[in-house]
Coordinates of N, CA and C in Angstrom, one line a residue:
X1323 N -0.3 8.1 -73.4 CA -0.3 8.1 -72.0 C 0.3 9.4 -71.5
X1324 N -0.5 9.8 -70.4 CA 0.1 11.5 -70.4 C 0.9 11.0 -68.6
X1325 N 2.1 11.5 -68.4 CA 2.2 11.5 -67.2 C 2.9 12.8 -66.2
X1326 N 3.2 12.5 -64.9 CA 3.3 14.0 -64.2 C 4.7 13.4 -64.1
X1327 N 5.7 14.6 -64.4 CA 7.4 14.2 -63.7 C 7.4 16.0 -63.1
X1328 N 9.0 15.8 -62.6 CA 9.1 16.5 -61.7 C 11.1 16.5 -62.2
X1329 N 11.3 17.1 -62.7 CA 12.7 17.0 -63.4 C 13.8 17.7 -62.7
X1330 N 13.5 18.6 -61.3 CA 14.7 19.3 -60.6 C 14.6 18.9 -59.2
X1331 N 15.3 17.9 -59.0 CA 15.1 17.6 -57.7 C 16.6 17.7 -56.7
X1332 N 16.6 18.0 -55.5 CA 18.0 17.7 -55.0 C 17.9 16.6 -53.6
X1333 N 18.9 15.5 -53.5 CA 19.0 15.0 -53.0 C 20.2 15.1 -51.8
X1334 N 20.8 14.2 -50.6 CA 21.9 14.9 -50.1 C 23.2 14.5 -50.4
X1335 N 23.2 13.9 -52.2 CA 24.2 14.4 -52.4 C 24.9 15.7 -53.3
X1336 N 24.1 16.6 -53.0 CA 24.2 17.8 -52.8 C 24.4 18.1 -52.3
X1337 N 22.8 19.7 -52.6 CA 22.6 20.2 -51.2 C 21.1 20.4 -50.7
X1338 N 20.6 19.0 -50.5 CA 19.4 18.6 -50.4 C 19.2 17.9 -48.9
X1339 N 18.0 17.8 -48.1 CA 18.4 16.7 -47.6 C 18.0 15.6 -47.3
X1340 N 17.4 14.8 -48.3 CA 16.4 13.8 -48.3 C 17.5 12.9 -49.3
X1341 N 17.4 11.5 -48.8 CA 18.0 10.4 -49.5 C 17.3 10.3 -50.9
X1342 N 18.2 10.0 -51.6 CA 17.2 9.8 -53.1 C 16.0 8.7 -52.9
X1343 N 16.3 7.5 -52.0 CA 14.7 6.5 -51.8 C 13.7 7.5 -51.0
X1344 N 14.4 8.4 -50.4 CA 13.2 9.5 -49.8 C 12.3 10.1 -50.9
X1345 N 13.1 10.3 -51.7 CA 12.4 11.4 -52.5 C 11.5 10.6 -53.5
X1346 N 12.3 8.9 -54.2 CA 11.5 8.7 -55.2 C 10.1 8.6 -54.2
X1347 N 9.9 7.6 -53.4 CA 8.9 7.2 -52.1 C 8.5 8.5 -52.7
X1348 N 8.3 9.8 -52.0 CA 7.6 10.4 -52.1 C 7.1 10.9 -53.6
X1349 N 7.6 10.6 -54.5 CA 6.9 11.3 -55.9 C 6.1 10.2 -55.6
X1350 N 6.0 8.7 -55.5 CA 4.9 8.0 -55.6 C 4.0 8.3 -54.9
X1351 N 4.2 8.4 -53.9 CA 3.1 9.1 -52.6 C 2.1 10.3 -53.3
X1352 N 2.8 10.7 -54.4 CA 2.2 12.1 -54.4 C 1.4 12.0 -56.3
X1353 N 1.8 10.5 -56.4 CA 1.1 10.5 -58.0 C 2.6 10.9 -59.0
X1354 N 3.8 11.4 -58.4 CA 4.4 11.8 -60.4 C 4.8 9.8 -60.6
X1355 N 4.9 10.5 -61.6 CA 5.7 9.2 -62.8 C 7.3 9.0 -63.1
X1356 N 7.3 10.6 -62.8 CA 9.2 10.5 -63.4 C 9.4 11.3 -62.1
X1357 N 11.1 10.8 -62.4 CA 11.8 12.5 -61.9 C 13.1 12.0 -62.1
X1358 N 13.7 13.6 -62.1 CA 15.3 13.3 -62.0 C 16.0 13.8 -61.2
X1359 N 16.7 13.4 -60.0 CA 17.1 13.6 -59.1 C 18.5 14.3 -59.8
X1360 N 18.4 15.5 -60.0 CA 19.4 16.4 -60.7 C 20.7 17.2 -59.6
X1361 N 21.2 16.6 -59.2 CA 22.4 17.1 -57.9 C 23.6 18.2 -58.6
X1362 N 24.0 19.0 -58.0 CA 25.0 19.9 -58.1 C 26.2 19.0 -59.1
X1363 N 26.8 19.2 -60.2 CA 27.5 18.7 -60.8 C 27.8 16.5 -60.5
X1364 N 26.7 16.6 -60.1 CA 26.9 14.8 -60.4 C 25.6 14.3 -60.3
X1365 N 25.4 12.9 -60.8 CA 24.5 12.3 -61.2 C 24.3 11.1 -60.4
X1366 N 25.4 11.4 -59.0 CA 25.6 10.4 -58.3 C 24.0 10.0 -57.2
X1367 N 22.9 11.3 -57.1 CA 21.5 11.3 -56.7 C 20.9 10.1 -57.3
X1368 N 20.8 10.4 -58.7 CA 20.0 9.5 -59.3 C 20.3 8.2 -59.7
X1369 N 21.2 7.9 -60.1 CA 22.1 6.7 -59.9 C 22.0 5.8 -58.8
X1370 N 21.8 6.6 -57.4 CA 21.8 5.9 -56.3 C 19.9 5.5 -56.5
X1371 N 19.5 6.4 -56.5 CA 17.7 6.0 -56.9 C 17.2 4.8 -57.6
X1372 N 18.2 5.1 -58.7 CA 18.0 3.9 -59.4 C 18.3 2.2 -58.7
X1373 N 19.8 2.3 -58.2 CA 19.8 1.3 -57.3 C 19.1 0.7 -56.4
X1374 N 18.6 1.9 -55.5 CA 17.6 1.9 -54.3 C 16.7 1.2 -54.7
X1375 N 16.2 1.7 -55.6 CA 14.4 1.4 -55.5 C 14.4 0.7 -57.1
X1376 N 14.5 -0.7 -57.4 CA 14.3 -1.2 -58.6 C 12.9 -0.6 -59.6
X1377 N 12.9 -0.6 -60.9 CA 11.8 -0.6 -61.0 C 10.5 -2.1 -60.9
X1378 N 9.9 -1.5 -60.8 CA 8.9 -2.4 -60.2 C 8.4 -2.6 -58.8
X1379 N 8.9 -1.9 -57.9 CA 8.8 -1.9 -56.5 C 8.0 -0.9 -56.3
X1380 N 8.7 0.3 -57.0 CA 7.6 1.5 -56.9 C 7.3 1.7 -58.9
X1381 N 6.1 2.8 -58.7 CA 5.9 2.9 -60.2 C 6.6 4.1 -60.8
X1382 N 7.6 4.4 -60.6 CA 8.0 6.1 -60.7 C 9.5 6.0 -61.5
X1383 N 9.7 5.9 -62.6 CA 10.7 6.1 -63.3 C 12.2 7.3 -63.4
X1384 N 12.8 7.0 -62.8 CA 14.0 7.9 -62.7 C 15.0 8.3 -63.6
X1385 N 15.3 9.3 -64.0 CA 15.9 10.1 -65.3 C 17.2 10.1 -64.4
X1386 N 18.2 9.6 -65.1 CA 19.5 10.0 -64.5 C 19.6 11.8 -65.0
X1387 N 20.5 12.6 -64.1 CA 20.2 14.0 -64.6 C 21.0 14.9 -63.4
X1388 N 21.5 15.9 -63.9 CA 22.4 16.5 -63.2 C 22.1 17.8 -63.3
X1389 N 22.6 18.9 -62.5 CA 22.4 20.9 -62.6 C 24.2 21.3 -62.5
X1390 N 24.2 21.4 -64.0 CA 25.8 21.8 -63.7 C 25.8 23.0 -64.3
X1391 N 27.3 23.5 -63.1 CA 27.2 24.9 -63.1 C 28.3 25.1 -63.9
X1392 N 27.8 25.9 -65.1 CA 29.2 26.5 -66.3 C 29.4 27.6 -66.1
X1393 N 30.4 27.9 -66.9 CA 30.9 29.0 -66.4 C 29.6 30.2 -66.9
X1394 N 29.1 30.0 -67.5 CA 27.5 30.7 -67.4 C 26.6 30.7 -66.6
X1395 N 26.3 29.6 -66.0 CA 25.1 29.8 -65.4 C 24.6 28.2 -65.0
X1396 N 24.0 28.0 -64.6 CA 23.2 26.2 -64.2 C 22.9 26.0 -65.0
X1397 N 22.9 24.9 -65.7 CA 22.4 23.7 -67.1 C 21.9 22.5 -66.7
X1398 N 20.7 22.3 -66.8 CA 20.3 21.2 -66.2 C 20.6 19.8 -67.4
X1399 N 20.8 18.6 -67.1 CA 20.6 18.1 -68.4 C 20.4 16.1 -68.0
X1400 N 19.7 15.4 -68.4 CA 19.1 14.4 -68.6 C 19.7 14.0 -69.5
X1401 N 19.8 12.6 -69.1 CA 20.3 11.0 -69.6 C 20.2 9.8 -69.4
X1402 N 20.3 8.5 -70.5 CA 20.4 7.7 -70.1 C 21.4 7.2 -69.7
X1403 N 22.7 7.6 -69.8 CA 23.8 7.2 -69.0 C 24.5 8.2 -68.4
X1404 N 25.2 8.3 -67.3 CA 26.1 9.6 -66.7 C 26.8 9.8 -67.7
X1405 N 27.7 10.7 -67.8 CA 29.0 11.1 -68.6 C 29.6 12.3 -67.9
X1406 N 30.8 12.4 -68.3 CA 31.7 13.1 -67.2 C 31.4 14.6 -67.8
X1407 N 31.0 15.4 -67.3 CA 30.3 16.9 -67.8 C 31.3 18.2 -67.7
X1408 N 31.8 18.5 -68.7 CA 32.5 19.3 -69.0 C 32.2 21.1 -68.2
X1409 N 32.9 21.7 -67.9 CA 31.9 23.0 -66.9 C 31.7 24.6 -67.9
X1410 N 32.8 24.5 -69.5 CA 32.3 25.3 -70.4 C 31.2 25.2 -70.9
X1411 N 30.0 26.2 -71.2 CA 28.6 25.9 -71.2 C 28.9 25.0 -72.6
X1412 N 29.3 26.3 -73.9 CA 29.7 25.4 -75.2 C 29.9 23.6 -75.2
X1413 N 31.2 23.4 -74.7 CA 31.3 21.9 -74.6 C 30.3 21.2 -73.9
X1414 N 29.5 21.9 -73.2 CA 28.9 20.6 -72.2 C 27.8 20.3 -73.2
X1415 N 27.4 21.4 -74.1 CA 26.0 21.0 -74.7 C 26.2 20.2 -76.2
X1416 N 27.8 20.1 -76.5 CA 28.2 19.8 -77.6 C 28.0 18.0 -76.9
X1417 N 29.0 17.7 -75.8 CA 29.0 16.4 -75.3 C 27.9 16.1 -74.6
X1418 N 27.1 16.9 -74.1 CA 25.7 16.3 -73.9 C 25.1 16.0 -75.2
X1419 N 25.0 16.3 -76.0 CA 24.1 16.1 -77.7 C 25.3 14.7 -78.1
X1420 N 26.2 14.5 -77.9 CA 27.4 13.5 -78.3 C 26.8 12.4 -77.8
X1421 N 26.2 12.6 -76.2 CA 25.7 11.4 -75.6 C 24.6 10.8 -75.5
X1422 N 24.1 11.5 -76.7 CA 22.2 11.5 -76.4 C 21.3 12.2 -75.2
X1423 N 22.3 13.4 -74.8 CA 21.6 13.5 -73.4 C 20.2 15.5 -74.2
X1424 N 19.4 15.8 -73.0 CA 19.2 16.8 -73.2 C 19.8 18.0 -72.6
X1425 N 19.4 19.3 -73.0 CA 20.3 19.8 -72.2 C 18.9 21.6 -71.7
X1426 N 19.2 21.6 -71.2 CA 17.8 22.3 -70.3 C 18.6 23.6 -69.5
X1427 N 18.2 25.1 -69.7 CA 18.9 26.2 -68.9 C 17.6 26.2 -68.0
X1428 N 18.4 25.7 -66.1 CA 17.7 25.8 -65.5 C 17.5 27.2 -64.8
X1429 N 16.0 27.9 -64.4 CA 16.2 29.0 -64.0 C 16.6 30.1 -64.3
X1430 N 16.1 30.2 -65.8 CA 18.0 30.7 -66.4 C 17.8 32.5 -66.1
X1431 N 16.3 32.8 -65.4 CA 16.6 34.4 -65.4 C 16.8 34.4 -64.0
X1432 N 16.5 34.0 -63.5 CA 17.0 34.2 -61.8 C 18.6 33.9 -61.5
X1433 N 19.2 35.3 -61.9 CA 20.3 35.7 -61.3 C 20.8 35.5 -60.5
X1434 N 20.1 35.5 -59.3 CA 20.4 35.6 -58.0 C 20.6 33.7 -57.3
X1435 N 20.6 32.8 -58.2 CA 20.6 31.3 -58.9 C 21.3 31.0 -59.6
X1436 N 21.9 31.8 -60.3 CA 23.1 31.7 -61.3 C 22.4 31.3 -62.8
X1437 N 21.3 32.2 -63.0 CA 21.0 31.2 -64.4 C 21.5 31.8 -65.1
X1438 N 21.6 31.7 -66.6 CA 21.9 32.0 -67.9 C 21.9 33.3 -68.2
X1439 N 21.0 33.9 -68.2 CA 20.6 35.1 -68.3 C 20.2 35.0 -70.0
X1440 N 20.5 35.9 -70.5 CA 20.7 36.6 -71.9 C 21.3 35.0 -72.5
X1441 N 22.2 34.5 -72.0 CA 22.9 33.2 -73.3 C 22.0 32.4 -73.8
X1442 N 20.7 32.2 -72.7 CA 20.0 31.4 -73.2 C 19.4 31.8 -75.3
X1443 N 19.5 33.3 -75.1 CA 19.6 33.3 -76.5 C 20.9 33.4 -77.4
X1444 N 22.0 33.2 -77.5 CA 22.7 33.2 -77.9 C 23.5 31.7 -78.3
X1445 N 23.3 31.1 -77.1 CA 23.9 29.7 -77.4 C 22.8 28.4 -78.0
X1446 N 23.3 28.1 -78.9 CA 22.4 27.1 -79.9 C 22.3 25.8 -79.4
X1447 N 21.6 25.0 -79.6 CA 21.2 23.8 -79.0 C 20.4 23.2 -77.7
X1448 N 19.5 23.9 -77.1 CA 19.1 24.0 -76.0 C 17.8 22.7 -76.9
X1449 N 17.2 21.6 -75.7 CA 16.4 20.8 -76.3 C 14.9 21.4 -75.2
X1450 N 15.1 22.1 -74.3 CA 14.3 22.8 -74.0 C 14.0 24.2 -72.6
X1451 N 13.1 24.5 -72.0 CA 14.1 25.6 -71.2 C 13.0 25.3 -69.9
X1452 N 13.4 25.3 -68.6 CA 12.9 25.0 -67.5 C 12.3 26.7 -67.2
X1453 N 10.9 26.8 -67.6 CA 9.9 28.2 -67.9 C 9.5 28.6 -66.2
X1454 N 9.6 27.2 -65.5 CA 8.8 27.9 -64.0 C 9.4 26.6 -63.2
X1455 N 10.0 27.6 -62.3 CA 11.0 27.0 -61.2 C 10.5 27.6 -60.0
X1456 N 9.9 26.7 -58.8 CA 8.6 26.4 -58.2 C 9.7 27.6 -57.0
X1457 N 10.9 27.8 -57.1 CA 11.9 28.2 -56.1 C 12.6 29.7 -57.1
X1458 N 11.6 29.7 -57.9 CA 12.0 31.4 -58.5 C 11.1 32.4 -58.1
X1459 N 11.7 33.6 -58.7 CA 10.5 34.5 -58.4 C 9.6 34.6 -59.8
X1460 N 8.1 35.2 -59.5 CA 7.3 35.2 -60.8 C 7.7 35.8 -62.0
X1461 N 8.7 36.9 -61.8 CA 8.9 37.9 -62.8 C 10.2 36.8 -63.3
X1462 N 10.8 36.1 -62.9 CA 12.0 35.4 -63.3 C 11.3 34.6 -64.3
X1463 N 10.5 34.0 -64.0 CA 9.5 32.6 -64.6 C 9.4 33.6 -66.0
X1464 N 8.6 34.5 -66.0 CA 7.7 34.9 -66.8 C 8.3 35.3 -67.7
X1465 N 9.9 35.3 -67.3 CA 10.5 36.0 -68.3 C 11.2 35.1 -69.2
X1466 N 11.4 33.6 -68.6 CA 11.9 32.2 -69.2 C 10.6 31.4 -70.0
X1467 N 9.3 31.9 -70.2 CA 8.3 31.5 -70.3 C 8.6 32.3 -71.6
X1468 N 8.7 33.4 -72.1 CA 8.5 34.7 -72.8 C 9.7 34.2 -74.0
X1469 N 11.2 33.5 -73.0 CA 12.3 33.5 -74.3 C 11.9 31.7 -75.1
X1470 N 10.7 30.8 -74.3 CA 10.9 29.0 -74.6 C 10.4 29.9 -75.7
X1471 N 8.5 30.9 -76.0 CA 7.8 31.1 -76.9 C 8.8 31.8 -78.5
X1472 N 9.7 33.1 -77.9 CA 10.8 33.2 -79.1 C 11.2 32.0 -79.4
X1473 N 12.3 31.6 -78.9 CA 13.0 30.4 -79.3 C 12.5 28.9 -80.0
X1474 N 10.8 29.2 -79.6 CA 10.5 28.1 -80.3 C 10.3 26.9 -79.7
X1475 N 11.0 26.7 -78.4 CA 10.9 25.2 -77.6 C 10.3 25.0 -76.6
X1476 N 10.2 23.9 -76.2 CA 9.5 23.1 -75.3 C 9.4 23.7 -73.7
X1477 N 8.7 24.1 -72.9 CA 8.7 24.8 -71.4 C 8.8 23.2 -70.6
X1478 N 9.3 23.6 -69.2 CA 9.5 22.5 -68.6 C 9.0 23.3 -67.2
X1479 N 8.2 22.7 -66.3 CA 7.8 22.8 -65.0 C 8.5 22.3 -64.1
X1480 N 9.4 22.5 -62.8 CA 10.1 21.9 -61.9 C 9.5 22.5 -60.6
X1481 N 10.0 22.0 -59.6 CA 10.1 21.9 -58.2 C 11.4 22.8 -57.7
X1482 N 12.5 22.5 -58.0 CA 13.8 22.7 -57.6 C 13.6 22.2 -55.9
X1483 N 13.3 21.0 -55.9 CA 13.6 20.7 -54.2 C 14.4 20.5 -53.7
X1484 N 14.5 20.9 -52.4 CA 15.5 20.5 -51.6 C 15.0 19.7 -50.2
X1485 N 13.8 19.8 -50.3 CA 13.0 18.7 -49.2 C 11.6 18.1 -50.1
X1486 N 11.7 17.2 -49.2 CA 10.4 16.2 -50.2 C 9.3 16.5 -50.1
X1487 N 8.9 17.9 -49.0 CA 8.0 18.0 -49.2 C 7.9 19.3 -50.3
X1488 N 8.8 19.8 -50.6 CA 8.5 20.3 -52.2 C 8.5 19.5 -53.5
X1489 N 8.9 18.3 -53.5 CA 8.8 17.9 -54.5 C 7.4 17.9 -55.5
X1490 N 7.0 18.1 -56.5 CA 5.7 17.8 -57.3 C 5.2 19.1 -56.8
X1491 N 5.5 20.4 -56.6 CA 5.1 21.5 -56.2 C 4.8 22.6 -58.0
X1492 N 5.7 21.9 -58.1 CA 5.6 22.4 -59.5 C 6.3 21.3 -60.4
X1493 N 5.1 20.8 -61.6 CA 5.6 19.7 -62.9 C 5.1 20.1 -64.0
X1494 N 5.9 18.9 -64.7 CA 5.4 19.0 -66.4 C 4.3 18.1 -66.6
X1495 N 3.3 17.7 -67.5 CA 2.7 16.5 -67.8 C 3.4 16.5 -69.4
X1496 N 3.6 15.1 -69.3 CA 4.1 14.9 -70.6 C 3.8 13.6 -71.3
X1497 N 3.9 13.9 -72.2 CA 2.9 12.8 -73.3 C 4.0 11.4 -74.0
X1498 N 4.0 10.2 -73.4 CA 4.5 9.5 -73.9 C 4.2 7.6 -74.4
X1499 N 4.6 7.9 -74.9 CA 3.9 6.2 -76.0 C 4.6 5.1 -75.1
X1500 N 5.5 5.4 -74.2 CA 5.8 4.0 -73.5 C 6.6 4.7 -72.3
X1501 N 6.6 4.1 -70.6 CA 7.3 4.4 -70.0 C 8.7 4.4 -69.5
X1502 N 9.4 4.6 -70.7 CA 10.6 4.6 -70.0 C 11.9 5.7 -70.6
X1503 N 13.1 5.7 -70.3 CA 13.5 6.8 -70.5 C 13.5 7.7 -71.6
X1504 N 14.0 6.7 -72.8 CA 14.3 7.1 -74.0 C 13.1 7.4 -75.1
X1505 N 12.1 7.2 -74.5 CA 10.9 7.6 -74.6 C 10.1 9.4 -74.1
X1506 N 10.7 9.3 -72.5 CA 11.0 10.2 -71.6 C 11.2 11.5 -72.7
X1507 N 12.5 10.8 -73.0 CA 13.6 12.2 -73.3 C 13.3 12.7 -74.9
X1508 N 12.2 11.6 -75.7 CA 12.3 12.0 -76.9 C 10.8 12.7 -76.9
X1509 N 9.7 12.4 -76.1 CA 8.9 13.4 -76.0 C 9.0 14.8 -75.5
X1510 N 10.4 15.6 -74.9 CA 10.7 16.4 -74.5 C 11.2 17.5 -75.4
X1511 N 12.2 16.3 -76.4 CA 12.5 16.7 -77.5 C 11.4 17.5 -78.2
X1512 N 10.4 16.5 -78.7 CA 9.5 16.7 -79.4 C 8.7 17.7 -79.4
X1513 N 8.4 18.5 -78.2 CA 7.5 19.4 -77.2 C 6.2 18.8 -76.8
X1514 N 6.2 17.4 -76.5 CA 4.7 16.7 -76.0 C 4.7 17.0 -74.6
X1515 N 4.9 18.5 -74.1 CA 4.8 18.7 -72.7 C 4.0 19.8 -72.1
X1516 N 3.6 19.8 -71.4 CA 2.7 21.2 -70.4 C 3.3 21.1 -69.2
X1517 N 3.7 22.2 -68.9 CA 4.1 22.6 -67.8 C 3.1 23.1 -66.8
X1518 N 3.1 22.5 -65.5 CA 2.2 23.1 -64.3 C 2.8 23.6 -63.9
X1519 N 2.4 25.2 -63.5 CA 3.0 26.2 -62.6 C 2.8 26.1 -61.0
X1520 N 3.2 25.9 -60.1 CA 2.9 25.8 -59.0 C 4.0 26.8 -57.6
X1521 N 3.7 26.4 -56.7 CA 4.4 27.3 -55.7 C 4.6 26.0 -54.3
X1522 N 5.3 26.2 -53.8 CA 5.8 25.6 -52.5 C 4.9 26.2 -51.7
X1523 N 4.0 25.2 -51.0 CA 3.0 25.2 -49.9 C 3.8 25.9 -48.3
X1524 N 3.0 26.7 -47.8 CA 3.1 27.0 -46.5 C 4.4 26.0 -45.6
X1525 N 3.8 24.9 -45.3 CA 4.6 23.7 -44.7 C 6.3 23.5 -45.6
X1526 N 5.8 23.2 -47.1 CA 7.0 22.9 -47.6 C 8.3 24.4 -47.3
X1527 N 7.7 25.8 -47.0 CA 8.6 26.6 -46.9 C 9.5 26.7 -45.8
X1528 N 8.2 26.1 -45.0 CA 9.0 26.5 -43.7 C 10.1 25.6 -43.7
X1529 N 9.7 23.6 -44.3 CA 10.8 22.9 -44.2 C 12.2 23.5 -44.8
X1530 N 11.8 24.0 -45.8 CA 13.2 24.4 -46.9 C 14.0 25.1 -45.8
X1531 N 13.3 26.2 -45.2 CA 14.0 27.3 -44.4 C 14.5 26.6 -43.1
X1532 N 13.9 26.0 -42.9 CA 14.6 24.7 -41.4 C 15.9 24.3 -42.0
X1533 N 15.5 23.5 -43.1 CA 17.0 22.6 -43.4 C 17.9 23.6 -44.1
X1534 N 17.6 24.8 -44.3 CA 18.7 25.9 -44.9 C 19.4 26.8 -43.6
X1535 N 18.9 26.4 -42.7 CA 19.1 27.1 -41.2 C 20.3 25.8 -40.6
X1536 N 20.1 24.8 -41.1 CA 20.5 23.4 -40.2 C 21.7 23.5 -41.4
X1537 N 21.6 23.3 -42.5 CA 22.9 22.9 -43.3 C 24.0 24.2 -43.2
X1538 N 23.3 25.1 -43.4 CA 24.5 26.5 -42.4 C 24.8 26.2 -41.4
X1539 N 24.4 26.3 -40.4 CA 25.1 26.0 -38.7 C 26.1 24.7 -39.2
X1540 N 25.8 23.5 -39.8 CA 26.6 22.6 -40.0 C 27.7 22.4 -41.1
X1541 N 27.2 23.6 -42.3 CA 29.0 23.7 -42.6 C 29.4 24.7 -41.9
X1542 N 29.3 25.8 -40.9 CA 29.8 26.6 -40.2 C 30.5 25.8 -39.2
X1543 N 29.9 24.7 -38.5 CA 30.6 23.6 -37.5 C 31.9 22.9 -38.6
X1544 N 31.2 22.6 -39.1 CA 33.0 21.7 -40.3 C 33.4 22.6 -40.9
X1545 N 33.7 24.1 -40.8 CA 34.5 24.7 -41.4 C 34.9 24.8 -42.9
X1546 N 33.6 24.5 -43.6 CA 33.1 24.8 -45.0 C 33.5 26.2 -45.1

């Protein structure tokens, strides 16, 4: 069974701003299968998704999954259960692998994002590398496309949204023998994935830039 997910999503408990039932609603709307509502150091997005929307209501499976920021750079990483995430890159990938979780450098050439840069070769254990980030630039992609083929692993297609109507702007199709997480996460492992390259549509930009105009004025009002 091959399906579409969507593995970088932001919700508003971040800095997103679409409720996580917003966002699953809409991957169904739009055909994916998965996603992981991956929020700024908590897992508190997808957790809440999971609540919201049981399975069986909608058909779209939710990866608990977080984008934490180490002292290197964003690490995205997927699981079946939260765990409290350490912010040295080393330890987080040591206790992410402790937990069964994966661990993913998201973005990792786009600097200007805080990715990884260069560590991505250096530090061992990566279970795969997020190649094209629907919110990078091309030369960034191309260059995280260039280190999965060295290294050997698996490419991952995302969105990085922050409104729903980016979501599924850019995914992976991924090949799995049953739908559900630990199935999910071992096909990932495996490299039963293809990544879709895609770009944020006309409409979805303008939204991003609306709600990036609206969440400034409003932590400039609460004195953020």
């Amino acid at each position: 069974m091959r399906v579409k997910a969507d593995l970088h999503i932001h919700s508003l408990y971040s800095d997103g701003k679409n409720s996580p039932s917003e966002i699953v609603h809409r991957a169904a709307d739009i055909g994916l299968a998965v996603v992981s509502i991956s929020d700024h150091n908590t897992f508190e997005g997808s957790m809440r998704a999971i609540r919201q929307v049981p399975r069986g209501s909608l058909e779209v499976l939710v990866i608990p999954g977080a984008e934490v920021r180490t002292d290197r750079g964003d690490v995205l990483v997927y699981c079946e259960q939260p765990f409290e995430t350490p912010y040295r890159l080393e330890e987080l990938v040591d206790k992410a692998h402790e937990n069964n979780c994966l661990v993913v450098p998201a973005h990792p050439f786009d600097l200007f994002r805080l990715g990884i840069g260069e560590y991505v070769y250096s530090v061992r254990g990566w279970d795969a590398i997020e190649v094209w980030n629907a919110s990078s630039t091309k030369a960034s992609n191309r260059r995280a496309v260039q280190a999965a083929r060295e290294l050997g692993l698996p490419g991952l297609a995302n969105s990085d949204a922050h409104v729903v109507e980016q979501v599924g702007s850019a995914h992976t199709i991924i090949e799995v023998d049953d739908l559900g997480i630990q199935h999910v996460l071992e096909s990932i492992r495996r490299g039963r994935v293809q990544p879709v390259f895609g770009h944020h549509g006309v409409k979805a930009t303008f939204k991003w830039v609306e709600w990036s105009i609206e969440r400034r004025i409003r932590d400039l009002l609460e004195g953020r």
